[in-house]
PDB file of C-alpha atoms and ligand atoms in Angstrom:
ATOM      1  CA  MET A   1     -82.961  50.014 -78.818  1.00 63.00           C
ATOM      2  CA  LEU A   2     -85.357  52.587 -80.300  1.00 68.00           C
ATOM      3  CA  PRO A   3     -87.802  51.235 -82.902  1.00 72.00           C
ATOM      4  CA  GLY A   4     -86.579  51.808 -86.456  1.00 71.00           C
ATOM      5  CA  ILE A   5     -82.952  52.285 -85.413  1.00 73.00           C
ATOM      6  CA  LYS A   6     -80.596  49.919 -87.248  1.00 77.00           C
ATOM      7  CA  LEU A   7     -77.171  49.909 -85.589  1.00 86.00           C
ATOM      8  CA  PHE A   8     -74.470  49.159 -88.194  1.00 92.00           C
ATOM      9  CA  ASP A   9     -77.143  47.929 -90.654  1.00 95.00           C
ATOM     10  CA  LEU A  10     -77.078  49.841 -93.943  1.00 98.00           C
ATOM     11  CA  SER A  11     -79.621  47.761 -95.868  1.00 97.00           C
ATOM     12  CA  GLY A  12     -81.935  50.031 -97.846  1.00 97.00           C
ATOM     13  CA  ARG A  13     -79.430  52.892 -97.610  1.00 98.00           C
ATOM     14  CA  ALA A  14     -77.899  54.591-100.665  1.00 98.00           C
ATOM     15  CA  ALA A  15     -74.343  55.928-100.563  1.00 99.00           C
ATOM     16  CA  ILE A  16     -72.061  57.940-102.824  1.00 99.00           C
ATOM     17  CA  ILE A  17     -68.331  57.299-102.383  1.00 99.00           C
ATOM     18  CA  THR A  18     -65.985  59.650-104.223  1.00 99.00           C
ATOM     19  CA  GLY A  19     -62.625  58.221-105.263  1.00 98.00           C
ATOM     20  CA  GLY A  20     -64.273  54.807-104.986  1.00 98.00           C
ATOM     21  CA  SER A  21     -62.283  53.024-107.698  1.00 98.00           C
ATOM     22  CA  LYS A  22     -59.268  51.982-105.588  1.00 98.00           C
ATOM     23  CA  GLY A  23     -57.419  52.467-102.306  1.00 98.00           C
ATOM     24  CA  LEU A  24     -59.432  53.437 -99.223  1.00 98.00           C
ATOM     25  CA  GLY A  25     -62.474  54.319-101.373  1.00 98.00           C
ATOM     26  CA  SER A  26     -62.868  50.782-102.699  1.00 98.00           C
ATOM     27  CA  ALA A  27     -62.105  49.286 -99.241  1.00 98.00           C
ATOM     28  CA  MET A  28     -64.874  51.424 -97.699  1.00 98.00           C
ATOM     29  CA  ALA A  29     -67.175  50.514-100.606  1.00 98.00           C
ATOM     30  CA  GLU A  30     -66.711  46.831 -99.728  1.00 98.00           C
ATOM     31  CA  GLY A  31     -67.392  47.608 -96.064  1.00 98.00           C
ATOM     32  CA  LEU A  32     -70.610  49.506 -96.807  1.00 98.00           C
ATOM     33  CA  ALA A  33     -71.697  46.827 -99.306  1.00 98.00           C
ATOM     34  CA  SER A  34     -71.167  44.120 -96.668  1.00 98.00           C
ATOM     35  CA  ALA A  35     -73.428  46.156 -94.339  1.00 98.00           C
ATOM     36  CA  GLY A  36     -76.102  46.168 -97.074  1.00 98.00           C
ATOM     37  CA  ALA A  37     -75.820  49.608 -98.723  1.00 98.00           C
ATOM     38  CA  ASP A  38     -76.319  50.349-102.419  1.00 98.00           C
ATOM     39  CA  LEU A  39     -73.472  52.386-103.865  1.00 99.00           C
ATOM     40  CA  LEU A  40     -72.591  54.966-106.483  1.00 99.00           C
ATOM     41  CA  LEU A  41     -68.807  55.037-106.838  1.00 99.00           C
ATOM     42  CA  ILE A  42     -67.153  58.049-108.465  1.00 98.00           C
ATOM     43  CA  SER A  43     -63.671  58.391-109.883  1.00 98.00           C
ATOM     44  CA  ARG A  44     -61.901  60.287-112.657  1.00 98.00           C
ATOM     45  CA  ASN A  45     -61.023  56.953-114.299  1.00 98.00           C
ATOM     46  CA  GLN A  46     -64.157  55.507-115.925  1.00 98.00           C
ATOM     47  CA  GLU A  47     -62.781  52.064-116.772  1.00 98.00           C
ATOM     48  CA  GLU A  48     -61.321  51.581-113.284  1.00 98.00           C
ATOM     49  CA  VAL A  49     -64.449  52.711-111.413  1.00 98.00           C
ATOM     50  CA  GLU A  50     -66.751  50.566-113.560  1.00 98.00           C
ATOM     51  CA  ALA A  51     -64.543  47.509-112.978  1.00 98.00           C
ATOM     52  CA  THR A  52     -64.497  48.096-109.189  1.00 98.00           C
ATOM     53  CA  ALA A  53     -68.284  48.574-109.113  1.00 98.00           C
ATOM     54  CA  ALA A  54     -68.894  45.379-111.107  1.00 98.00           C
ATOM     55  CA  ARG A  55     -66.592  43.396-108.785  1.00 98.00           C
ATOM     56  CA  ILE A  56     -68.300  44.684-105.622  1.00 98.00           C
ATOM     57  CA  GLN A  57     -71.801  44.083-106.977  1.00 98.00           C
ATOM     58  CA  SER A  58     -70.890  40.523-107.890  1.00 98.00           C
ATOM     59  CA  ASP A  59     -69.153  39.835-104.518  1.00 98.00           C
ATOM     60  CA  TYR A  60     -71.793  41.403-102.231  1.00 98.00           C
ATOM     61  CA  GLY A  61     -75.037  41.203-104.246  1.00 97.00           C
ATOM     62  CA  ASN A  62     -75.955  44.842-103.619  1.00 97.00           C
ATOM     63  CA  ARG A  63     -76.426  47.472-106.356  1.00 98.00           C
ATOM     64  CA  THR A  64     -73.116  49.153-107.117  1.00 98.00           C
ATOM     65  CA  ILE A  65     -72.762  51.641-109.953  1.00 98.00           C
ATOM     66  CA  GLY A  66     -69.484  53.130-111.185  1.00 98.00           C
ATOM     67  CA  MET A  67     -69.447  56.597-112.754  1.00 98.00           C
ATOM     68  CA  GLN A  68     -66.751  58.903-114.085  1.00 98.00           C
ATOM     69  CA  ALA A  69     -66.799  62.355-112.446  1.00 98.00           C
ATOM     70  CA  ASP A  70     -64.255  64.874-111.198  1.00 98.00           C
ATOM     71  CA  VAL A  71     -65.111  66.237-107.739  1.00 98.00           C
ATOM     72  CA  THR A  72     -63.656  69.639-108.656  1.00 98.00           C
ATOM     73  CA  ASN A  73     -66.087  70.112-111.562  1.00 98.00           C
ATOM     74  CA  ALA A  74     -69.488  71.497-110.469  1.00 98.00           C
ATOM     75  CA  ASP A  75     -71.317  70.190-113.577  1.00 98.00           C
ATOM     76  CA  GLN A  76     -69.928  66.686-113.089  1.00 98.00           C
ATOM     77  CA  VAL A  77     -70.791  66.788-109.380  1.00 99.00           C
ATOM     78  CA  ALA A  78     -74.363  67.792-110.296  1.00 98.00           C
ATOM     79  CA  ALA A  79     -74.477  64.846-112.738  1.00 98.00           C
ATOM     80  CA  MET A  80     -73.261  62.555-109.924  1.00 98.00           C
ATOM     81  CA  THR A  81     -76.075  63.708-107.623  1.00 98.00           C
ATOM     82  CA  ASP A  82     -78.675  63.399-110.411  1.00 98.00           C
ATOM     83  CA  ARG A  83     -77.495  59.865-111.162  1.00 98.00           C
ATOM     84  CA  ALA A  84     -77.819  58.821-107.504  1.00 98.00           C
ATOM     85  CA  MET A  85     -81.333  60.317-107.289  1.00 98.00           C
ATOM     86  CA  THR A  86     -82.368  58.599-110.544  1.00 98.00           C
ATOM     87  CA  GLU A  87     -80.955  55.206-109.536  1.00 98.00           C
ATOM     88  CA  PHE A  88     -81.810  55.169-105.811  1.00 98.00           C
ATOM     89  CA  GLY A  89     -84.393  57.959-105.310  1.00 98.00           C
ATOM     90  CA  LYS A  90     -82.363  59.296-102.358  1.00 98.00           C
ATOM     91  CA  ILE A  91     -78.868  59.890-101.003  1.00 99.00           C
ATOM     92  CA  ASP A  92     -78.477  58.734 -97.403  1.00 98.00           C
ATOM     93  CA  ILE A  93     -74.679  58.737 -97.221  1.00 99.00           C
ATOM     94  CA  LEU A  94     -71.876  60.739 -98.837  1.00 99.00           C
ATOM     95  CA  ILE A  95     -68.283  59.662 -98.278  1.00 99.00           C
ATOM     96  CA  ASN A  96     -65.944  62.430 -99.420  1.00 99.00           C
ATOM     97  CA  ASN A  97     -62.892  60.271-100.031  1.00 98.00           C
ATOM     98  CA  ALA A  98     -61.286  61.479-103.304  1.00 98.00           C
ATOM     99  CA  GLY A  99     -57.948  63.084-102.530  1.00 98.00           C
ATOM    100  CA  ILE A 100     -54.390  63.636-103.749  1.00 98.00           C
ATOM    101  CA  ASN A 101     -51.041  64.204-102.034  1.00 97.00           C
ATOM    102  CA  THR A 102     -48.173  66.149-103.609  1.00 97.00           C
ATOM    103  CA  ARG A 103     -45.007  65.980-101.516  1.00 97.00           C
ATOM    104  CA  GLY A 104     -41.819  68.064-101.446  1.00 97.00           C
ATOM    105  CA  PRO A 105     -39.996  70.915 -99.704  1.00 98.00           C
ATOM    106  CA  ILE A 106     -41.889  74.228 -99.989  1.00 98.00           C
ATOM    107  CA  ASP A 107     -39.188  75.813-102.168  1.00 98.00           C
ATOM    108  CA  GLY A 108     -39.398  72.883-104.587  1.00 98.00           C
ATOM    109  CA  LEU A 109     -43.171  73.049-105.115  1.00 98.00           C
ATOM    110  CA  THR A 110     -45.068  75.210-107.602  1.00 98.00           C
ATOM    111  CA  LEU A 111     -48.113  77.352-106.856  1.00 98.00           C
ATOM    112  CA  GLU A 112     -50.079  75.162-109.282  1.00 98.00           C
ATOM    113  CA  GLU A 113     -49.140  72.008-107.344  1.00 98.00           C
ATOM    114  CA  PHE A 114     -50.243  73.614-104.065  1.00 99.00           C
ATOM    115  CA  GLN A 115     -53.525  74.848-105.540  1.00 98.00           C
ATOM    116  CA  GLU A 116     -54.351  71.535-107.199  1.00 98.00           C
ATOM    117  CA  VAL A 117     -54.180  69.746-103.832  1.00 99.00           C
ATOM    118  CA  GLN A 118     -56.469  72.355-102.224  1.00 99.00           C
ATOM    119  CA  ASN A 119     -58.834  72.074-105.190  1.00 98.00           C
ATOM    120  CA  VAL A 120     -59.241  68.284-105.017  1.00 98.00           C
ATOM    121  CA  ASN A 121     -58.994  67.850-101.224  1.00 99.00           C
ATOM    122  CA  VAL A 122     -60.963  70.915-100.022  1.00 99.00           C
ATOM    123  CA  THR A 123     -63.083  72.309-102.883  1.00 99.00           C
ATOM    124  CA  GLY A 124     -64.035  68.738-103.914  1.00 99.00           C
ATOM    125  CA  PRO A 125     -65.704  67.731-100.608  1.00 99.00           C
ATOM    126  CA  TRP A 126     -67.265  71.199-100.304  1.00 99.00           C
ATOM    127  CA  LEU A 127     -68.838  70.931-103.788  1.00 98.00           C
ATOM    128  CA  CYS A 128     -70.061  67.348-103.294  1.00 99.00           C
ATOM    129  CA  THR A 129     -71.553  68.202 -99.906  1.00 99.00           C
ATOM    130  CA  LYS A 130     -73.243  71.321-101.304  1.00 99.00           C
ATOM    131  CA  ALA A 131     -74.797  69.165-104.049  1.00 99.00           C
ATOM    132  CA  VAL A 132     -76.221  66.425-101.814  1.00 99.00           C
ATOM    133  CA  VAL A 133     -77.366  68.522 -98.840  1.00 99.00           C
ATOM    134  CA  PRO A 134     -80.660  69.762-100.413  1.00 98.00           C
ATOM    135  CA  HIS A 135     -81.714  66.116-100.915  1.00 98.00           C
ATOM    136  CA  MET A 136     -80.667  65.177 -97.385  1.00 99.00           C
ATOM    137  CA  LYS A 137     -82.498  68.183 -95.927  1.00 99.00           C
ATOM    138  CA  GLN A 138     -85.662  67.164 -97.760  1.00 98.00           C
ATOM    139  CA  ALA A 139     -85.331  63.626 -96.379  1.00 98.00           C
ATOM    140  CA  LYS A 140     -84.407  64.993 -92.909  1.00 98.00           C
ATOM    141  CA  TYR A 141     -81.633  62.385 -92.866  1.00 98.00           C
ATOM    142  CA  GLY A 142     -78.010  62.224 -93.918  1.00 98.00           C
ATOM    143  CA  ARG A 143     -74.581  60.916 -93.043  1.00 98.00           C
ATOM    144  CA  ILE A 144     -71.596  62.813 -94.443  1.00 99.00           C
ATOM    145  CA  VAL A 145     -68.186  61.243 -93.823  1.00 99.00           C
ATOM    146  CA  ASN A 146     -65.061  63.165 -94.819  1.00 99.00           C
ATOM    147  CA  LEU A 147     -61.666  61.532 -95.246  1.00 99.00           C
ATOM    148  CA  ALA A 148     -59.382  63.944 -93.426  1.00 99.00           C
ATOM    149  CA  SER A 149     -56.046  62.548 -92.182  1.00 98.00           C
ATOM    150  CA  THR A 150     -53.840  62.419 -89.139  1.00 98.00           C
ATOM    151  CA  LEU A 151     -51.980  65.024 -91.207  1.00 98.00           C
ATOM    152  CA  GLY A 152     -54.973  67.314 -90.568  1.00 98.00           C
ATOM    153  CA  LEU A 153     -54.189  67.038 -86.842  1.00 98.00           C
ATOM    154  CA  VAL A 154     -50.383  66.931 -86.669  1.00 98.00           C
ATOM    155  CA  GLY A 155     -47.635  68.205 -88.945  1.00 97.00           C
ATOM    156  CA  MET A 156     -45.111  66.450 -91.183  1.00 96.00           C
ATOM    157  CA  ALA A 157     -42.193  67.924 -93.132  1.00 96.00           C
ATOM    158  CA  ASN A 158     -42.445  68.219 -96.918  1.00 97.00           C
ATOM    159  CA  ARG A 159     -46.234  67.980 -96.861  1.00 98.00           C
ATOM    160  CA  THR A 160     -47.400  71.637 -96.936  1.00 98.00           C
ATOM    161  CA  PRO A 161     -50.076  71.190 -99.644  1.00 98.00           C
ATOM    162  CA  TYR A 162     -51.506  68.040 -98.044  1.00 98.00           C
ATOM    163  CA  THR A 163     -51.400  69.116 -94.367  1.00 98.00           C
ATOM    164  CA  SER A 164     -52.959  72.496 -95.252  1.00 99.00           C
ATOM    165  CA  SER A 165     -55.772  70.782 -97.143  1.00 99.00           C
ATOM    166  CA  LYS A 166     -56.483  68.189 -94.444  1.00 99.00           C
ATOM    167  CA  GLY A 167     -56.495  70.841 -91.695  1.00 99.00           C
ATOM    168  CA  ALA A 168     -59.161  72.578 -93.767  1.00 99.00           C
ATOM    169  CA  VAL A 169     -61.162  69.334 -94.054  1.00 99.00           C
ATOM    170  CA  VAL A 170     -61.076  68.978 -90.245  1.00 99.00           C
ATOM    171  CA  GLN A 171     -62.467  72.498 -89.823  1.00 99.00           C
ATOM    172  CA  MET A 172     -65.029  72.067 -92.630  1.00 99.00           C
ATOM    173  CA  THR A 173     -66.235  68.914 -90.855  1.00 99.00           C
ATOM    174  CA  ARG A 174     -66.683  70.773 -87.570  1.00 99.00           C
ATOM    175  CA  ALA A 175     -68.541  73.669 -89.226  1.00 99.00           C
ATOM    176  CA  LEU A 176     -70.845  71.359 -91.225  1.00 99.00           C
ATOM    177  CA  GLY A 177     -71.382  69.113 -88.213  1.00 99.00           C
ATOM    178  CA  ILE A 178     -72.812  72.083 -86.328  1.00 98.00           C
ATOM    179  CA  GLU A 179     -74.648  73.575 -89.320  1.00 99.00           C
ATOM    180  CA  LEU A 180     -76.446  70.448 -90.503  1.00 99.00           C
ATOM    181  CA  CYS A 181     -77.407  68.538 -87.352  1.00 98.00           C
ATOM    182  CA  GLU A 182     -80.705  70.410 -86.959  1.00 98.00           C
ATOM    183  CA  PHE A 183     -81.745  68.858 -90.307  1.00 98.00           C
ATOM    184  CA  GLY A 184     -81.051  65.271 -89.196  1.00 98.00           C
ATOM    185  CA  ILE A 185     -77.727  65.278 -91.069  1.00 98.00           C
ATOM    186  CA  THR A 186     -74.448  64.465 -89.329  1.00 98.00           C
ATOM    187  CA  CYS A 187     -70.980  65.288 -90.646  1.00 99.00           C
ATOM    188  CA  ASN A 188     -67.922  63.563 -89.191  1.00 99.00           C
ATOM    189  CA  ALA A 189     -64.425  62.765 -90.409  1.00 99.00           C
ATOM    190  CA  ILE A 190     -62.080  59.803 -90.356  1.00 99.00           C
ATOM    191  CA  CYS A 191     -58.421  60.659 -89.792  1.00 99.00           C
ATOM    192  CA  PRO A 192     -56.519  57.643 -91.135  1.00 98.00           C
ATOM    193  CA  GLY A 193     -52.882  56.915 -90.428  1.00 98.00           C
ATOM    194  CA  PRO A 194     -50.699  55.189 -93.020  1.00 97.00           C
ATOM    195  CA  PHE A 195     -52.468  52.769 -95.386  1.00 97.00           C
ATOM    196  CA  LEU A 196     -50.533  51.177 -98.225  1.00 96.00           C
ATOM    197  CA  THR A 197     -52.763  52.476-101.037  1.00 96.00           C
ATOM    198  CA  PRO A 198     -51.714  53.601-104.539  1.00 93.00           C
ATOM    199  CA  MET A 199     -51.216  57.076-102.958  1.00 94.00           C
ATOM    200  CA  ASN A 200     -48.455  55.744-100.683  1.00 94.00           C
ATOM    201  CA  GLU A 201     -47.065  52.753-102.595  1.00 93.00           C
ATOM    202  CA  PRO A 202     -44.374  54.715-104.493  1.00 93.00           C
ATOM    203  CA  PHE A 203     -42.968  55.939-101.143  1.00 91.00           C
ATOM    204  CA  ALA A 204     -43.262  52.746 -99.085  1.00 93.00           C
ATOM    205  CA  GLU A 205     -39.602  51.812 -99.458  1.00 94.00           C
ATOM    206  CA  THR A 206     -38.135  55.265 -98.760  1.00 95.00           C
ATOM    207  CA  GLU A 207     -36.039  55.692 -95.603  1.00 95.00           C
ATOM    208  CA  GLU A 208     -38.277  58.596 -94.508  1.00 92.00           C
ATOM    209  CA  ILE A 209     -41.433  56.470 -94.508  1.00 94.00           C
ATOM    210  CA  LYS A 210     -39.764  53.386 -92.979  1.00 94.00           C
ATOM    211  CA  LYS A 211     -38.448  55.521 -90.083  1.00 94.00           C
ATOM    212  CA  PHE A 212     -41.845  57.171 -89.716  1.00 93.00           C
ATOM    213  CA  ILE A 213     -43.717  53.848 -89.473  1.00 93.00           C
ATOM    214  CA  VAL A 214     -41.364  52.615 -86.748  1.00 90.00           C
ATOM    215  CA  GLY A 215     -40.847  55.968 -85.008  1.00 93.00           C
ATOM    216  CA  ALA A 216     -44.287  57.572 -85.039  1.00 95.00           C
ATOM    217  CA  VAL A 217     -46.879  54.813 -85.339  1.00 97.00           C
ATOM    218  CA  ALA A 218     -47.284  53.027 -81.970  1.00 97.00           C
ATOM    219  CA  MET A 219     -48.314  49.765 -83.678  1.00 97.00           C
ATOM    220  CA  ASN A 220     -45.132  49.943 -85.835  1.00 96.00           C
ATOM    221  CA  ARG A 221     -46.855  48.843 -89.005  1.00 96.00           C
ATOM    222  CA  TRP A 222     -48.917  49.970 -91.969  1.00 97.00           C
ATOM    223  CA  ALA A 223     -52.678  49.626 -91.611  1.00 97.00           C
ATOM    224  CA  ARG A 224     -54.389  46.771 -93.412  1.00 97.00           C
ATOM    225  CA  MET A 225     -56.923  47.981 -95.998  1.00 97.00           C
ATOM    226  CA  GLU A 226     -59.902  46.446 -94.192  1.00 97.00           C
ATOM    227  CA  GLU A 227     -58.998  48.403 -91.043  1.00 98.00           C
ATOM    228  CA  ILE A 228     -60.741  51.495 -92.467  1.00 98.00           C
ATOM    229  CA  GLN A 229     -64.090  49.724 -92.776  1.00 98.00           C
ATOM    230  CA  GLY A 230     -65.271  49.764 -89.137  1.00 98.00           C
ATOM    231  CA  ALA A 231     -65.055  53.552 -88.825  1.00 98.00           C
ATOM    232  CA  ALA A 232     -66.675  54.036 -92.252  1.00 98.00           C
ATOM    233  CA  ILE A 233     -69.643  51.770 -91.437  1.00 98.00           C
ATOM    234  CA  PHE A 234     -69.999  53.276 -87.945  1.00 98.00           C
ATOM    235  CA  LEU A 235     -70.072  56.901 -89.151  1.00 98.00           C
ATOM    236  CA  SER A 236     -72.420  55.974 -92.040  1.00 98.00           C
ATOM    237  CA  SER A 237     -74.928  54.218 -89.780  1.00 98.00           C
ATOM    238  CA  ASP A 238     -77.409  54.949 -87.009  1.00 96.00           C
ATOM    239  CA  ALA A 239     -74.805  53.754 -84.493  1.00 96.00           C
ATOM    240  CA  SER A 240     -73.175  57.216 -84.651  1.00 97.00           C
ATOM    241  CA  SER A 241     -76.413  59.224 -84.285  1.00 97.00           C
ATOM    242  CA  TYR A 242     -75.107  61.408 -81.414  1.00 98.00           C
ATOM    243  CA  MET A 243     -71.856  62.285 -83.216  1.00 98.00           C
ATOM    244  CA  THR A 244     -71.393  65.313 -85.421  1.00 99.00           C
ATOM    245  CA  GLY A 245     -68.309  67.393 -86.147  1.00 99.00           C
ATOM    246  CA  SER A 246     -66.127  64.600 -84.699  1.00 98.00           C
ATOM    247  CA  MET A 247     -62.749  63.290 -85.834  1.00 98.00           C
ATOM    248  CA  VAL A 248     -62.249  59.531 -85.580  1.00 98.00           C
ATOM    249  CA  THR A 249     -58.569  58.590 -85.771  1.00 98.00           C
ATOM    250  CA  VAL A 250     -57.659  55.207 -87.289  1.00 98.00           C
ATOM    251  CA  ASP A 251     -53.915  55.613 -86.997  1.00 98.00           C
ATOM    252  CA  GLY A 252     -52.303  52.760 -85.066  1.00 98.00           C
ATOM    253  CA  GLY A 253     -51.695  55.091 -82.117  1.00 98.00           C
ATOM    254  CA  TRP A 254     -49.747  57.740 -84.070  1.00 97.00           C
ATOM    255  CA  THR A 255     -51.561  60.761 -82.574  1.00 97.00           C
ATOM    256  CA  ALA A 256     -51.852  59.152 -79.124  1.00 97.00           C
ATOM    257  CA  ARG A 257     -48.121  59.759 -78.633  1.00 93.00           C
TER     258      ARG A 257
HETATM  259  N1  NAD B   1     -53.538  56.214 -97.778  1.00 84.87           N
HETATM  260  C1  NAD B   1     -53.360  56.795 -96.612  1.00 84.87           C
HETATM  261  O1  NAD B   1     -52.496  56.425 -95.838  1.00 84.87           O
HETATM  262  C2  NAD B   1     -54.242  57.929 -96.207  1.00 84.87           C
HETATM  263  C3  NAD B   1     -54.063  58.446 -94.936  1.00 84.87           C
HETATM  264  C4  NAD B   1     -54.865  59.488 -94.522  1.00 84.87           C
HETATM  265  C5  NAD B   1     -55.835  59.988 -95.345  1.00 84.87           C
HETATM  266  N2  NAD B   1     -55.994  59.476 -96.592  1.00 84.87           N
HETATM  267  C6  NAD B   1     -57.047  60.049 -97.428  1.00 84.87           C
HETATM  268  O2  NAD B   1     -57.935  59.033 -97.838  1.00 84.87           O
HETATM  269  C7  NAD B   1     -58.446  59.335 -99.138  1.00 84.87           C
HETATM  270  C8  NAD B   1     -58.168  58.186-100.098  1.00 84.87           C
HETATM  271  O3  NAD B   1     -56.762  58.017-100.186  1.00 84.87           O
HETATM  272  P1  NAD B   1     -56.081  56.772-100.919  1.00 84.87           P
HETATM  273  O4  NAD B   1     -54.796  56.559-100.247  1.00 84.87           O
HETATM  274  O5  NAD B   1     -57.049  55.670-101.059  1.00 84.87           O
HETATM  275  O6  NAD B   1     -55.779  57.441-102.346  1.00 84.87           O
HETATM  276  P2  NAD B   1     -55.614  56.762-103.784  1.00 84.87           P
HETATM  277  O7  NAD B   1     -54.725  57.662-104.545  1.00 84.87           O
HETATM  278  O8  NAD B   1     -55.220  55.353-103.623  1.00 84.87           O
HETATM  279  O9  NAD B   1     -57.097  56.824-104.383  1.00 84.87           O
HETATM  280  C9  NAD B   1     -57.683  58.075-104.572  1.00 84.87           C
HETATM  281  C10 NAD B   1     -58.979  57.957-105.313  1.00 84.87           C
HETATM  282  O10 NAD B   1     -59.480  59.278-105.519  1.00 84.87           O
HETATM  283  C11 NAD B   1     -59.785  59.454-106.899  1.00 84.87           C
HETATM  284  N3  NAD B   1     -59.640  60.862-107.249  1.00 84.87           N
HETATM  285  C12 NAD B   1     -58.533  61.641-107.139  1.00 84.87           C
HETATM  286  N4  NAD B   1     -58.802  62.880-107.566  1.00 84.87           N
HETATM  287  C13 NAD B   1     -60.108  62.892-107.943  1.00 84.87           C
HETATM  288  C14 NAD B   1     -60.972  63.862-108.469  1.00 84.87           C
HETATM  289  N5  NAD B   1     -60.561  65.117-108.724  1.00 84.87           N
HETATM  290  N6  NAD B   1     -62.265  63.528-108.730  1.00 84.87           N
HETATM  291  C15 NAD B   1     -62.703  62.276-108.503  1.00 84.87           C
HETATM  292  N7  NAD B   1     -61.927  61.305-108.008  1.00 84.87           N
HETATM  293  C16 NAD B   1     -60.645  61.610-107.735  1.00 84.87           C
HETATM  294  C17 NAD B   1     -58.858  58.515-107.639  1.00 84.87           C
HETATM  295  O11 NAD B   1     -59.374  58.209-108.918  1.00 84.87           O
HETATM  296  C18 NAD B   1     -58.891  57.315-106.677  1.00 84.87           C
HETATM  297  O12 NAD B   1     -60.068  56.569-106.897  1.00 84.87           O
HETATM  298  C19 NAD B   1     -57.774  60.649 -99.571  1.00 84.87           C
HETATM  299  O13 NAD B   1     -58.616  61.734 -99.249  1.00 84.87           O
HETATM  300  C20 NAD B   1     -56.526  60.667 -98.704  1.00 84.87           C
HETATM  301  O14 NAD B   1     -56.044  61.957 -98.519  1.00 84.87           O
HETATM  302  C21 NAD B   1     -55.221  58.453 -97.050  1.00 84.87           C
HETATM  303  O1  GCO B   2     -46.347  60.157 -97.391  1.00 84.87           O
HETATM  304  C1  GCO B   2     -47.217  60.738 -96.795  1.00 84.87           C
HETATM  305  O2  GCO B   2     -47.608  61.867 -97.062  1.00 84.87           O
HETATM  306  C2  GCO B   2     -47.824  60.031 -95.659  1.00 84.87           C
HETATM  307  O3  GCO B   2     -47.454  58.691 -95.650  1.00 84.87           O
HETATM  308  C3  GCO B   2     -49.314  60.129 -95.711  1.00 84.87           C
HETATM  309  O4  GCO B   2     -49.866  59.655 -96.904  1.00 84.87           O
HETATM  310  C4  GCO B   2     -49.848  59.411 -94.542  1.00 84.87           C
HETATM  311  O5  GCO B   2     -49.800  58.016 -94.743  1.00 84.87           O
HETATM  312  C5  GCO B   2     -51.239  59.750 -94.246  1.00 84.87           C
HETATM  313  O6  GCO B   2     -51.635  60.930 -94.812  1.00 84.87           O
HETATM  314  C6  GCO B   2     -51.392  59.707 -92.768  1.00 84.87           C
HETATM  315  O7  GCO B   2     -52.288  60.602 -92.312  1.00 84.87           O
END
């Protein structure tokens, strides 16, 4: 192994995770904390994100800070970046995880509902990346990990806002992967399959989702929350140094079919 390269070891690294208060964001926060990273978790819900940060810091002994910020608000994103620089002096890793999913047939959705999903899922990661990149360029190092989705790769009925936004995240990841690699910064995406997070819980018992889990997912089951952590640690670490603009599917074999 090359001197100074730390495969899967994130000790001494500082990461921002958006949407880090619950769901996949908090699962990935635990994964990165277990690999040694210090964390700034962002969410719109201050109480929730502070509670998650306190729990992770106490369980893993790293530094974990929770902060309220909306990824669609440029001033709040600037405050997020400033806070990370003040607390850690650098930003090694950005995980663009915050996202929303509004479902329904196209003729039952409003323009505002469509635009809100694009705003959070596409403008959010773009704004957060734009804010951290100058610091990463200066350090000549960075790992940007976007949470796309299998629904950025394949279609699903009644998901036009979400599939459109995740297709855009896939393409943004490819463009940034190419644009940033000359500065020592990689940008890759995870495309998760179905995880039983607060985003999906209200739909878990619907016939549509039950049929989908059995019919589309080769492993015939929901993912366990910790099953997102390997890909998140890998793409945040030196182990993925020759990857940029890549999609890593964690989908129980859904898109292999
Ligand atoms: N759950 C799945 O099966 C699944 C599958 C594929 C992709 N994803 C993607 O993974 C990511 C996380 O999904 P999840 O299921 O954990 O969702 P979730 O709803 O359980 O959690 C989303 C998090 O994002 C935060 N958030 C939402 N809008 C925000 C905003 N404007 N600013 C700041 N924070 C905001 C919420 O506060 C929360 O912390 C999303 O991008 C989602 O699209 C999820
Ligand atoms: O109800 C839904 O819209 C789906 O269940 C999604 O949330 C998927 O689980 C996920 O996006 C897979 O890529």
